Structure formats: C-alpha cells, structure tokens
mmCIF file of N, CA and C in Angstrom:
data_model
loop_
_atom_site.group_PDB
_atom_site.id
_atom_site.type_symbol
_atom_site.label_atom_id
_atom_site.label_comp_id
_atom_site.label_asym_id
_atom_site.label_seq_id
_atom_site.Cartn_x
_atom_site.Cartn_y
_atom_site.Cartn_z
ATOM 1 N N UNK J 1 130.557 119.248 6.391
ATOM 2 C CA UNK J 1 130.024 120.571 6.172
ATOM 3 C C UNK J 1 129.012 120.947 7.245
ATOM 4 N N UNK J 2 128.834 122.234 7.458
ATOM 5 C CA UNK J 2 127.950 122.728 8.471
ATOM 6 C C UNK J 2 126.538 122.207 8.357
ATOM 7 N N UNK J 3 125.984 122.193 7.195
ATOM 8 C CA UNK J 3 124.612 121.789 7.014
ATOM 9 C C UNK J 3 124.371 120.299 6.977
ATOM 10 N N UNK J 4 125.404 119.493 7.152
ATOM 11 C CA UNK J 4 125.271 118.047 7.008
ATOM 12 C C UNK J 4 124.652 117.371 8.241
ATOM 13 N N UNK J 5 124.530 118.074 9.354
ATOM 14 C CA UNK J 5 124.030 117.477 10.572
ATOM 15 C C UNK J 5 122.515 117.663 10.640
ATOM 16 N N UNK J 6 121.809 116.620 11.022
ATOM 17 C CA UNK J 6 120.359 116.743 11.210
ATOM 18 C C UNK J 6 120.119 117.599 12.455
ATOM 19 N N UNK J 7 119.151 118.511 12.443
ATOM 20 C CA UNK J 7 118.922 119.408 13.577
ATOM 21 C C UNK J 7 118.763 118.687 14.905
ATOM 22 N N UNK J 8 118.158 117.519 14.931
ATOM 23 C CA UNK J 8 117.962 116.810 16.197
ATOM 24 C C UNK J 8 119.280 116.306 16.777
ATOM 25 N N UNK J 9 120.330 116.286 15.992
ATOM 26 C CA UNK J 9 121.598 115.747 16.460
ATOM 27 C C UNK J 9 122.579 116.838 16.876
ATOM 28 N N UNK J 10 122.159 118.098 16.858
ATOM 29 C CA UNK J 10 123.073 119.188 17.164
ATOM 30 C C UNK J 10 123.080 119.464 18.650
ATOM 31 N N UNK J 11 124.218 119.950 19.144
ATOM 32 C CA UNK J 11 124.367 120.246 20.551
ATOM 33 C C UNK J 11 123.429 121.377 20.971
ATOM 34 N N UNK J 12 122.957 121.353 22.228
ATOM 35 C CA UNK J 12 122.073 122.419 22.710
ATOM 36 C C UNK J 12 122.869 123.701 22.917
ATOM 37 N N UNK J 13 122.179 124.835 23.067
ATOM 38 C CA UNK J 13 122.893 126.086 23.342
ATOM 39 C C UNK J 13 123.708 125.977 24.618
ATOM 40 N N UNK J 14 124.696 126.850 24.749
ATOM 41 C CA UNK J 14 125.563 126.837 25.929
ATOM 42 C C UNK J 14 124.760 126.998 27.204
ATOM 43 N N UNK J 15 125.302 126.465 28.301
ATOM 44 C CA UNK J 15 124.738 126.581 29.636
ATOM 45 C C UNK J 15 123.402 125.866 29.808
ATOM 46 N N UNK J 16 123.105 124.917 28.952
ATOM 47 C CA UNK J 16 121.899 124.124 29.102
ATOM 48 C C UNK J 16 122.263 122.783 29.742
ATOM 49 N N UNK J 17 121.273 122.154 30.332
ATOM 50 C CA UNK J 17 121.486 120.826 30.872
ATOM 51 C C UNK J 17 121.579 119.844 29.718
ATOM 52 N N UNK J 18 122.568 118.997 29.721
ATOM 53 C CA UNK J 18 122.786 118.031 28.653
ATOM 54 C C UNK J 18 122.044 116.765 29.034
ATOM 55 N N UNK J 19 121.264 116.191 28.119
ATOM 56 C CA UNK J 19 120.467 115.000 28.455
ATOM 57 C C UNK J 19 121.328 113.888 29.093
ATOM 58 N N UNK J 20 120.900 113.446 30.268
ATOM 59 C CA UNK J 20 121.607 112.354 30.946
ATOM 60 C C UNK J 20 122.823 112.803 31.725
ATOM 61 N N UNK J 21 123.166 114.076 31.696
ATOM 62 C CA UNK J 21 124.367 114.541 32.374
ATOM 63 C C UNK J 21 124.160 114.686 33.860
ATOM 64 N N UNK J 22 122.950 114.968 34.301
ATOM 65 C CA UNK J 22 122.690 115.122 35.735
ATOM 66 C C UNK J 22 123.265 116.416 36.273
ATOM 67 N N UNK J 23 123.795 117.273 35.448
ATOM 68 C CA UNK J 23 124.374 118.544 35.872
ATOM 69 C C UNK J 23 124.464 119.449 34.652
ATOM 70 N N UNK J 24 124.924 120.668 34.855
ATOM 71 C CA UNK J 24 125.128 121.573 33.747
ATOM 72 C C UNK J 24 126.178 120.968 32.817
ATOM 73 N N UNK J 25 126.123 121.381 31.556
ATOM 74 C CA UNK J 25 127.042 120.832 30.566
ATOM 75 C C UNK J 25 127.947 121.917 30.026
ATOM 76 N N UNK J 26 129.160 121.563 29.743
ATOM 77 C CA UNK J 26 130.120 122.438 29.072
ATOM 78 C C UNK J 26 129.991 122.147 27.574
ATOM 79 N N UNK J 27 129.497 123.122 26.818
ATOM 80 C CA UNK J 27 129.170 122.933 25.411
ATOM 81 C C UNK J 27 130.168 123.706 24.565
ATOM 82 N N UNK J 28 130.746 123.052 23.573
ATOM 83 C CA UNK J 28 131.755 123.691 22.720
ATOM 84 C C UNK J 28 131.156 124.710 21.752
ATOM 85 N N UNK J 29 129.934 124.458 21.285
ATOM 86 C CA UNK J 29 129.300 125.332 20.301
ATOM 87 C C UNK J 29 129.287 126.792 20.768
ATOM 88 N N UNK J 30 129.737 127.700 19.892
ATOM 89 C CA UNK J 30 129.672 129.117 20.219
ATOM 90 C C UNK J 30 130.932 129.854 19.848
ATOM 91 N N UNK J 31 131.037 131.092 20.378
ATOM 92 C CA UNK J 31 132.176 131.976 20.107
ATOM 93 C C UNK J 31 133.068 132.065 21.335
ATOM 94 N N UNK J 32 134.402 131.978 21.081
ATOM 95 C CA UNK J 32 135.388 131.906 22.137
ATOM 96 C C UNK J 32 136.539 132.877 21.859
ATOM 97 N N UNK J 33 137.194 133.344 22.907
ATOM 98 C CA UNK J 33 138.398 134.160 22.754
ATOM 99 C C UNK J 33 139.455 133.677 23.737
ATOM 100 N N UNK J 34 140.728 133.864 23.390
ATOM 101 C CA UNK J 34 141.795 133.451 24.309
ATOM 102 C C UNK J 34 142.568 134.662 24.830
ATOM 103 N N UNK J 35 143.593 134.384 25.612
ATOM 104 C CA UNK J 35 144.367 135.440 26.275
ATOM 105 C C UNK J 35 145.159 136.296 25.292
ATOM 106 N N UNK J 36 145.299 135.866 24.037
ATOM 107 C CA UNK J 36 145.990 136.648 23.014
ATOM 108 C C UNK J 36 145.016 137.409 22.127
ATOM 109 N N UNK J 37 143.715 137.323 22.459
ATOM 110 C CA UNK J 37 142.627 137.933 21.681
ATOM 111 C C UNK J 37 142.398 137.262 20.338
ATOM 112 N N UNK J 38 142.798 135.997 20.217
ATOM 113 C CA UNK J 38 142.409 135.214 19.048
ATOM 114 C C UNK J 38 140.969 134.753 19.278
ATOM 115 N N UNK J 39 140.190 134.672 18.209
ATOM 116 C CA UNK J 39 138.769 134.298 18.323
ATOM 117 C C UNK J 39 138.464 133.082 17.460
ATOM 118 N N UNK J 40 137.575 132.228 17.974
ATOM 119 C CA UNK J 40 137.115 131.105 17.180
ATOM 120 C C UNK J 40 135.616 130.940 17.377
ATOM 121 N N UNK J 41 135.012 130.402 16.353
ATOM 122 C CA UNK J 41 133.585 130.057 16.385
ATOM 123 C C UNK J 41 133.492 128.562 16.099
ATOM 124 N N UNK J 42 132.818 127.859 17.012
ATOM 125 C CA UNK J 42 132.588 126.426 16.821
ATOM 126 C C UNK J 42 131.120 126.256 16.466
ATOM 127 N N UNK J 43 130.867 125.699 15.275
ATOM 128 C CA UNK J 43 129.501 125.469 14.827
ATOM 129 C C UNK J 43 128.946 124.252 15.576
ATOM 130 N N UNK J 44 127.640 124.016 15.556
ATOM 131 C CA UNK J 44 127.038 122.934 16.351
ATOM 132 C C UNK J 44 127.713 121.581 16.166
ATOM 133 N N UNK J 45 127.928 120.929 17.284
ATOM 134 C CA UNK J 45 128.551 119.608 17.332
ATOM 135 C C UNK J 45 127.499 118.551 16.979
ATOM 136 N N UNK J 46 127.854 117.613 16.099
ATOM 137 C CA UNK J 46 126.969 116.518 15.761
ATOM 138 C C UNK J 46 126.980 115.536 16.943
ATOM 139 N N UNK J 47 125.832 115.329 17.558
ATOM 140 C CA UNK J 47 125.767 114.486 18.758
ATOM 141 C C UNK J 47 125.800 113.007 18.482
ATOM 142 N N UNK J 48 125.794 112.609 17.216
ATOM 143 C CA UNK J 48 125.983 111.202 16.877
ATOM 144 C C UNK J 48 127.455 110.856 16.730
ATOM 145 N N UNK J 49 128.197 111.769 16.086
ATOM 146 C CA UNK J 49 129.598 111.499 15.794
ATOM 147 C C UNK J 49 130.581 112.306 16.664
ATOM 148 N N UNK J 50 130.146 113.408 17.231
ATOM 149 C CA UNK J 50 131.032 114.294 17.965
ATOM 150 C C UNK J 50 131.829 115.234 17.077
ATOM 151 N N UNK J 51 131.583 115.188 15.765
ATOM 152 C CA UNK J 51 132.336 116.026 14.820
ATOM 153 C C UNK J 51 131.795 117.459 14.809
ATOM 154 N N UNK J 52 132.710 118.420 14.536
ATOM 155 C CA UNK J 52 132.297 119.804 14.398
ATOM 156 C C UNK J 52 133.224 120.527 13.435
ATOM 157 N N UNK J 53 132.776 121.674 12.960
ATOM 158 C CA UNK J 53 133.579 122.568 12.149
ATOM 159 C C UNK J 53 133.489 123.952 12.755
ATOM 160 N N UNK J 54 134.266 124.870 12.216
ATOM 161 C CA UNK J 54 134.231 126.238 12.713
ATOM 162 C C UNK J 54 135.237 127.090 11.976
ATOM 163 N N UNK J 55 135.501 128.248 12.569
ATOM 164 C CA UNK J 55 136.484 129.171 12.005
ATOM 165 C C UNK J 55 137.340 129.739 13.128
ATOM 166 N N UNK J 56 138.546 130.114 12.773
ATOM 167 C CA UNK J 56 139.545 130.622 13.742
ATOM 168 C C UNK J 56 140.179 131.877 13.166
ATOM 169 N N UNK J 57 140.204 132.932 13.949
ATOM 170 C CA UNK J 57 140.883 134.187 13.546
ATOM 171 C C UNK J 57 141.962 134.462 14.574
ATOM 172 N N UNK J 58 143.199 134.175 14.235
ATOM 173 C CA UNK J 58 144.302 134.378 15.170
ATOM 174 C C UNK J 58 144.629 135.864 15.281
ATOM 175 N N UNK J 59 145.111 136.262 16.427
ATOM 176 C CA UNK J 59 145.559 137.637 16.640
ATOM 177 C C UNK J 59 147.076 137.742 16.527
ATOM 178 N N UNK J 60 147.757 136.608 16.375
ATOM 179 C CA UNK J 60 149.222 136.615 16.342
ATOM 180 C C UNK J 60 149.729 135.752 15.191
ATOM 181 N N UNK J 61 150.865 136.150 14.621
ATOM 182 C CA UNK J 61 151.503 135.377 13.550
ATOM 183 C C UNK J 61 152.944 135.807 13.407
ATOM 184 N N UNK J 62 153.766 134.915 12.891
ATOM 185 C CA UNK J 62 155.136 135.280 12.555
ATOM 186 C C UNK J 62 155.250 135.518 11.040
ATOM 187 N N UNK J 63 154.140 135.357 10.317
ATOM 188 C CA UNK J 63 154.110 135.552 8.885
ATOM 189 C C UNK J 63 154.022 137.038 8.557
ATOM 190 N N UNK J 64 154.541 137.428 7.382
ATOM 191 C CA UNK J 64 154.401 138.810 6.918
ATOM 192 C C UNK J 64 153.077 139.016 6.203
ATOM 193 N N UNK J 65 152.322 137.966 6.002
ATOM 194 C CA UNK J 65 151.066 138.051 5.251
ATOM 195 C C UNK J 65 149.936 138.539 6.157
ATOM 196 N N UNK J 66 148.903 139.097 5.520
ATOM 197 C CA UNK J 66 147.733 139.575 6.235
ATOM 198 C C UNK J 66 146.991 138.371 6.843
ATOM 199 N N UNK J 67 146.632 138.460 8.116
ATOM 200 C CA UNK J 67 145.916 137.377 8.797
ATOM 201 C C UNK J 67 144.513 137.269 8.198
ATOM 202 N N UNK J 68 144.084 136.019 7.961
ATOM 203 C CA UNK J 68 142.745 135.741 7.460
ATOM 204 C C UNK J 68 142.080 134.692 8.314
ATOM 205 N N UNK J 69 140.765 134.781 8.421
ATOM 206 C CA UNK J 69 139.991 133.751 9.132
ATOM 207 C C UNK J 69 140.255 132.417 8.472
ATOM 208 N N UNK J 70 140.436 131.375 9.270
ATOM 209 C CA UNK J 70 140.814 130.065 8.738
ATOM 210 C C UNK J 70 139.870 128.972 9.226
ATOM 211 N N UNK J 71 139.654 127.940 8.410
ATOM 212 C CA UNK J 71 138.719 126.878 8.791
ATOM 213 C C UNK J 71 139.314 125.931 9.821
ATOM 214 N N UNK J 72 138.422 125.357 10.631
ATOM 215 C CA UNK J 72 138.834 124.346 11.608
ATOM 216 C C UNK J 72 137.854 123.174 11.523
ATOM 217 N N UNK J 73 138.398 121.993 11.838
ATOM 218 C CA UNK J 73 137.615 120.762 11.853
ATOM 219 C C UNK J 73 138.045 119.981 13.091
ATOM 220 N N UNK J 74 137.053 119.428 13.806
ATOM 221 C CA UNK J 74 137.422 118.705 15.003
ATOM 222 C C UNK J 74 136.398 117.709 15.461
ATOM 223 N N UNK J 75 136.668 117.143 16.643
ATOM 224 C CA UNK J 75 135.733 116.215 17.256
ATOM 225 C C UNK J 75 135.881 116.293 18.761
ATOM 226 N N UNK J 76 134.796 115.919 19.441
ATOM 227 C CA UNK J 76 134.790 115.869 20.905
ATOM 228 C C UNK J 76 134.308 114.508 21.349
ATOM 229 N N UNK J 77 134.693 114.128 22.532
ATOM 230 C CA UNK J 77 134.149 112.917 23.144
ATOM 231 C C UNK J 77 132.713 113.222 23.543
ATOM 232 N N UNK J 78 131.836 112.230 23.380
ATOM 233 C CA UNK J 78 130.447 112.409 23.756
ATOM 234 C C UNK J 78 130.200 111.859 25.151
ATOM 235 N N UNK J 79 129.074 112.234 25.723
ATOM 236 C CA UNK J 79 128.731 111.883 27.088
ATOM 237 C C UNK J 79 128.757 110.379 27.325
ATOM 238 N N UNK J 80 129.443 109.985 28.399
ATOM 239 C CA UNK J 80 129.452 108.589 28.829
ATOM 240 C C UNK J 80 129.289 108.605 30.336
ATOM 241 N N UNK J 81 128.261 107.937 30.845
ATOM 242 C CA UNK J 81 128.048 107.892 32.300
ATOM 243 C C UNK J 81 127.361 109.113 32.827
ATOM 244 N N UNK J 82 127.384 109.277 34.145
ATOM 245 C CA UNK J 82 126.694 110.400 34.806
ATOM 246 C C UNK J 82 127.711 111.431 35.268
ATOM 247 N N UNK J 83 127.179 112.522 35.766
ATOM 248 C CA UNK J 83 128.026 113.571 36.304
ATOM 249 C C UNK J 83 128.123 114.755 35.373
ATOM 250 N N UNK J 84 129.034 115.632 35.673
ATOM 251 C CA UNK J 84 129.233 116.871 34.920
ATOM 252 C C UNK J 84 129.779 116.548 33.539
ATOM 253 N N UNK J 85 129.219 117.163 32.514
ATOM 254 C CA UNK J 85 129.676 116.940 31.148
ATOM 255 C C UNK J 85 130.754 117.970 30.829
ATOM 256 N N UNK J 86 132.014 117.521 30.818
ATOM 257 C CA UNK J 86 133.174 118.375 30.554
ATOM 258 C C UNK J 86 134.046 117.643 29.516
ATOM 259 N N UNK J 87 133.659 117.719 28.239
ATOM 260 C CA UNK J 87 134.282 116.857 27.227
ATOM 261 C C UNK J 87 135.711 117.218 26.863
ATOM 262 N N UNK J 88 136.457 116.205 26.468
ATOM 263 C CA UNK J 88 137.736 116.409 25.815
ATOM 264 C C UNK J 88 137.470 116.555 24.321
ATOM 265 N N UNK J 89 138.376 117.241 23.632
ATOM 266 C CA UNK J 89 138.161 117.517 22.222
ATOM 267 C C UNK J 89 139.497 117.758 21.528
ATOM 268 N N UNK J 90 139.476 117.790 20.219
ATOM 269 C CA UNK J 90 140.618 118.156 19.415
ATOM 270 C C UNK J 90 140.151 118.769 18.118
ATOM 271 N N UNK J 91 140.954 119.686 17.579
ATOM 272 C CA UNK J 91 140.622 120.252 16.275
ATOM 273 C C UNK J 91 141.878 120.710 15.556
ATOM 274 N N UNK J 92 141.773 120.814 14.251
ATOM 275 C CA UNK J 92 142.861 121.240 13.379
ATOM 276 C C UNK J 92 142.474 122.531 12.700
ATOM 277 N N UNK J 93 143.409 123.485 12.651
ATOM 278 C CA UNK J 93 143.215 124.728 11.918
ATOM 279 C C UNK J 93 144.169 124.718 10.723
ATOM 280 N N UNK J 94 143.605 124.863 9.531
ATOM 281 C CA UNK J 94 144.389 124.979 8.296
ATOM 282 C C UNK J 94 144.465 126.459 7.988
ATOM 283 N N UNK J 95 145.610 127.068 8.249
ATOM 284 C CA UNK J 95 145.767 128.514 8.105
ATOM 285 C C UNK J 95 145.653 128.918 6.642
ATOM 286 N N UNK J 96 144.848 129.915 6.360
ATOM 287 C CA UNK J 96 144.590 130.371 5.003
ATOM 288 C C UNK J 96 145.608 131.394 4.505
ATOM 289 N N UNK J 97 146.498 131.853 5.387
ATOM 290 C CA UNK J 97 147.445 132.907 4.993
ATOM 291 C C UNK J 97 148.901 132.463 5.092
ATOM 292 N N UNK J 98 149.128 131.229 5.444
ATOM 293 C CA UNK J 98 150.497 130.721 5.554
ATOM 294 C C UNK J 98 150.478 129.216 5.376
ATOM 295 N N UNK J 99 151.601 128.619 5.055
ATOM 296 C CA UNK J 99 151.665 127.163 4.857
ATOM 297 C C UNK J 99 151.933 126.448 6.170
ATOM 298 N N UNK J 100 151.018 126.627 7.107
ATOM 299 C CA UNK J 100 151.125 126.023 8.438
ATOM 300 C C UNK J 100 149.802 125.376 8.814
ATOM 301 N N UNK J 101 149.896 124.452 9.747
ATOM 302 C CA UNK J 101 148.741 123.741 10.317
ATOM 303 C C UNK J 101 148.933 123.748 11.830
ATOM 304 N N UNK J 102 147.839 123.950 12.575
ATOM 305 C CA UNK J 102 147.899 123.820 14.020
ATOM 306 C C UNK J 102 146.855 122.812 14.480
ATOM 307 N N UNK J 103 147.272 121.928 15.384
ATOM 308 C CA UNK J 103 146.338 120.994 16.008
ATOM 309 C C UNK J 103 146.237 121.374 17.497
ATOM 310 N N UNK J 104 145.010 121.388 17.980
ATOM 311 C CA UNK J 104 144.711 121.695 19.381
ATOM 312 C C UNK J 104 144.070 120.474 20.012
ATOM 313 N N UNK J 105 144.391 120.215 21.269
ATOM 314 C CA UNK J 105 143.687 119.236 22.094
ATOM 315 C C UNK J 105 143.338 119.932 23.398
ATOM 316 N N UNK J 106 142.221 119.530 24.006
ATOM 317 C CA UNK J 106 141.880 120.190 25.254
ATOM 318 C C UNK J 106 140.672 119.585 25.920
ATOM 319 N N UNK J 107 140.202 120.335 26.928
ATOM 320 C CA UNK J 107 139.008 119.942 27.650
ATOM 321 C C UNK J 107 138.211 121.180 27.993
ATOM 322 N N UNK J 108 136.876 121.030 27.946
ATOM 323 C CA UNK J 108 135.949 122.092 28.329
ATOM 324 C C UNK J 108 135.625 121.893 29.809
ATOM 325 N N UNK J 109 135.876 122.949 30.617
ATOM 326 C CA UNK J 109 135.630 122.858 32.065
ATOM 327 C C UNK J 109 134.544 123.830 32.485
ATOM 328 N N UNK J 110 133.752 123.421 33.481
ATOM 329 C CA UNK J 110 132.753 124.283 34.104
ATOM 330 C C UNK J 110 133.245 124.633 35.504
ATOM 331 N N UNK J 111 133.191 125.938 35.856
ATOM 332 C CA UNK J 111 133.535 126.289 37.229
ATOM 333 C C UNK J 111 132.285 126.210 38.099
ATOM 334 N N UNK J 112 132.409 126.549 39.368
ATOM 335 C CA UNK J 112 131.301 126.425 40.318
ATOM 336 C C UNK J 112 130.120 127.316 39.941
ATOM 337 N N UNK J 113 130.394 128.416 39.203
ATOM 338 C CA UNK J 113 129.332 129.338 38.787
ATOM 339 C C UNK J 113 128.766 128.988 37.415
ATOM 340 N N UNK J 114 129.221 127.884 36.820
ATOM 341 C CA UNK J 114 128.722 127.467 35.523
ATOM 342 C C UNK J 114 129.419 128.116 34.336
ATOM 343 N N UNK J 115 130.485 128.871 34.598
ATOM 344 C CA UNK J 115 131.238 129.495 33.488
ATOM 345 C C UNK J 115 132.112 128.441 32.835
ATOM 346 N N UNK J 116 132.174 128.511 31.488
ATOM 347 C CA UNK J 116 132.917 127.535 30.702
ATOM 348 C C UNK J 116 134.294 128.078 30.327
ATOM 349 N N UNK J 117 135.285 127.187 30.348
ATOM 350 C CA UNK J 117 136.646 127.493 29.941
ATOM 351 C C UNK J 117 137.160 126.335 29.125
ATOM 352 N N UNK J 118 137.840 126.660 28.019
ATOM 353 C CA UNK J 118 138.504 125.643 27.223
ATOM 354 C C UNK J 118 140.009 125.723 27.517
ATOM 355 N N UNK J 119 140.581 124.677 28.075
ATOM 356 C CA UNK J 119 142.010 124.608 28.329
ATOM 357 C C UNK J 119 142.610 123.779 27.209
ATOM 358 N N UNK J 120 143.557 124.356 26.457
ATOM 359 C CA UNK J 120 144.104 123.666 25.287
ATOM 360 C C UNK J 120 145.627 123.643 25.287
ATOM 361 N N UNK J 121 146.145 122.672 24.552
ATOM 362 C CA UNK J 121 147.568 122.604 24.192
ATOM 363 C C UNK J 121 147.601 122.444 22.677
ATOM 364 N N UNK J 122 148.589 123.074 22.032
ATOM 365 C CA UNK J 122 148.646 123.019 20.570
ATOM 366 C C UNK J 122 150.053 122.742 20.058
ATOM 367 N N UNK J 123 150.075 122.209 18.832
ATOM 368 C CA UNK J 123 151.290 122.049 18.045
ATOM 369 C C UNK J 123 151.091 122.795 16.737
ATOM 370 N N UNK J 124 151.994 123.695 16.408
ATOM 371 C CA UNK J 124 151.941 124.428 15.138
ATOM 372 C C UNK J 124 153.083 123.941 14.277
ATOM 373 N N UNK J 125 152.740 123.434 13.106
ATOM 374 C CA UNK J 125 153.760 122.950 12.182
ATOM 375 C C UNK J 125 153.860 123.927 11.005
ATOM 376 N N UNK J 126 155.061 124.479 10.823
ATOM 377 C CA UNK J 126 155.343 125.362 9.690
ATOM 378 C C UNK J 126 156.090 124.603 8.628
ATOM 379 N N UNK J 127 155.979 125.077 7.405
ATOM 380 C CA UNK J 127 156.680 124.449 6.293
ATOM 381 C C UNK J 127 158.166 124.778 6.360
ATOM 382 N N UNK J 128 159.012 123.766 6.263
ATOM 383 C CA UNK J 128 160.459 123.958 6.183
ATOM 384 C C UNK J 128 160.903 124.022 4.741
ATOM 385 N N UNK J 129 161.999 124.681 4.506
ATOM 386 C CA UNK J 129 162.544 124.787 3.142
ATOM 387 C C UNK J 129 163.329 123.549 2.736
ATOM 388 N N UNK J 130 163.822 122.809 3.750
ATOM 389 C CA UNK J 130 164.573 121.596 3.460
ATOM 390 C C UNK J 130 164.444 120.628 4.628
ATOM 391 N N UNK J 131 164.830 119.391 4.406
ATOM 392 C CA UNK J 131 164.771 118.381 5.476
ATOM 393 C C UNK J 131 165.622 118.827 6.667
ATOM 394 N N UNK J 132 166.679 119.528 6.388
ATOM 395 C CA UNK J 132 167.556 120.023 7.460
ATOM 396 C C UNK J 132 166.863 121.015 8.380
ATOM 397 N N UNK J 133 165.785 121.637 7.921
ATOM 398 C CA UNK J 133 165.027 122.595 8.744
ATOM 399 C C UNK J 133 163.994 121.896 9.640
ATOM 400 N N UNK J 134 163.829 120.595 9.464
ATOM 401 C CA UNK J 134 162.776 119.887 10.189
ATOM 402 C C UNK J 134 162.801 120.129 11.680
ATOM 403 N N UNK J 135 163.958 120.185 12.283
ATOM 404 C CA UNK J 135 164.093 120.288 13.740
ATOM 405 C C UNK J 135 163.443 121.551 14.300
ATOM 406 N N UNK J 136 163.302 122.596 13.511
ATOM 407 C CA UNK J 136 162.797 123.865 14.047
ATOM 408 C C UNK J 136 161.394 124.244 13.542
ATOM 409 N N UNK J 137 160.692 123.317 12.924
ATOM 410 C CA UNK J 137 159.430 123.666 12.270
ATOM 411 C C UNK J 137 158.187 123.433 13.111
ATOM 412 N N UNK J 138 158.316 122.859 14.310
ATOM 413 C CA UNK J 138 157.140 122.607 15.143
ATOM 414 C C UNK J 138 157.252 123.362 16.456
ATOM 415 N N UNK J 139 156.216 124.161 16.756
ATOM 416 C CA UNK J 139 156.137 124.909 18.015
ATOM 417 C C UNK J 139 155.037 124.270 18.864
ATOM 418 N N UNK J 140 155.135 124.423 20.180
ATOM 419 C CA UNK J 140 154.135 123.898 21.112
ATOM 420 C C UNK J 140 153.752 125.011 22.074
ATOM 421 N N UNK J 141 152.494 125.028 22.483
ATOM 422 C CA UNK J 141 152.043 126.058 23.434
ATOM 423 C C UNK J 141 150.707 125.697 24.037
ATOM 424 N N UNK J 142 150.199 126.606 24.852
ATOM 425 C CA UNK J 142 148.902 126.427 25.477
ATOM 426 C C UNK J 142 148.074 127.703 25.306
ATOM 427 N N UNK J 143 146.765 127.546 25.328
ATOM 428 C CA UNK J 143 145.830 128.671 25.332
ATOM 429 C C UNK J 143 144.649 128.326 26.207
ATOM 430 N N UNK J 144 144.087 129.355 26.842
ATOM 431 C CA UNK J 144 142.851 129.246 27.594
ATOM 432 C C UNK J 144 141.822 130.114 26.903
ATOM 433 N N UNK J 145 140.695 129.521 26.573
ATOM 434 C CA UNK J 145 139.603 130.221 25.882
ATOM 435 C C UNK J 145 138.430 130.451 26.837
ATOM 436 N N UNK J 146 137.813 131.614 26.729
ATOM 437 C CA UNK J 146 136.615 131.960 27.473
ATOM 438 C C UNK J 146 135.503 132.255 26.463
ATOM 439 N N UNK J 147 134.287 131.912 26.854
ATOM 440 C CA UNK J 147 133.157 132.133 25.961
ATOM 441 C C UNK J 147 132.894 133.622 25.784
ATOM 442 N N UNK J 148 132.640 134.040 24.537
ATOM 443 C CA UNK J 148 132.236 135.410 24.263
ATOM 444 C C UNK J 148 130.708 135.531 24.455
ATOM 445 N N UNK J 149 130.263 136.691 24.925
ATOM 446 C CA UNK J 149 128.813 136.857 25.100
ATOM 447 C C UNK J 149 128.085 136.888 23.773
#
C-alpha cells in the first residue's frame, strides 16, 4: 500500500541527485504519458525494497467497456555502484474494465539535458473463452513514456 513506506525510504523528487550516484538520477516517481496518450502515476518507490504502486489510465482498448483507471504494482532495481542512475523496472497493470492483465518491463533513461524517458516492452494477456483460444490471447508491444510537468 502507498502509506506502508517510511518517509525516509521514499525516492527523491525527479531530477534530483541520487545519493551515491555521482550524477543525475532517473527517478520513476511521478506522472508519465506515452505516444498513445496513456497516462500513469508512479507513487514513491521504497528505497529499501524497490517496490512501488501507482495507477494507469490507458487511452486505447479493444474492449467495448468504458475505460477506467487501473492499479499497478511493480519494482525497480536499486542503485549499485557509481555512475548515472538509470534503473531497470517492471510493473503489472490489473485492468479494472476488462479481464486482462499487462506486464511491462523497461528502463529509465536520462538524456544529455537530464530529461527522463521510460522505454518499455509489454505483454497483454486477455481472457480466452476456451483452451483452443490460447494461441491468440497474448499481445506484445512497446511504449515510450515521457514525464508530465
């Protein structure tokens, strides 16, 4: 849960120097949008475990149902060694409006100007009506997220 993290263990605000990083840090916490105009909010990352929660509002669906904001749960790798902090991460979105689940994996990158980008790959699993439908129930894709102001 969001409130389960002790304040001293939460990630610093975006574009801050991460302790021991020796450079600017790419921080997952915050609001992000992708090229399809889907939006997600990542709540503060627990710096002891790397775990985080958040919400995802997709802009696209193949469902006939009304799109609803959906919960996400994930984790990131924590700082090891020196240099630029550009963590790898993964999270799962449990869609609230359809019987599907999406898992994302990716990395947070910093460009030369300190702008953050999340490069991700995802698998979306939809519910099949029968075992015979299994072959067509998983989609794969990529998304690039940029931080919202």
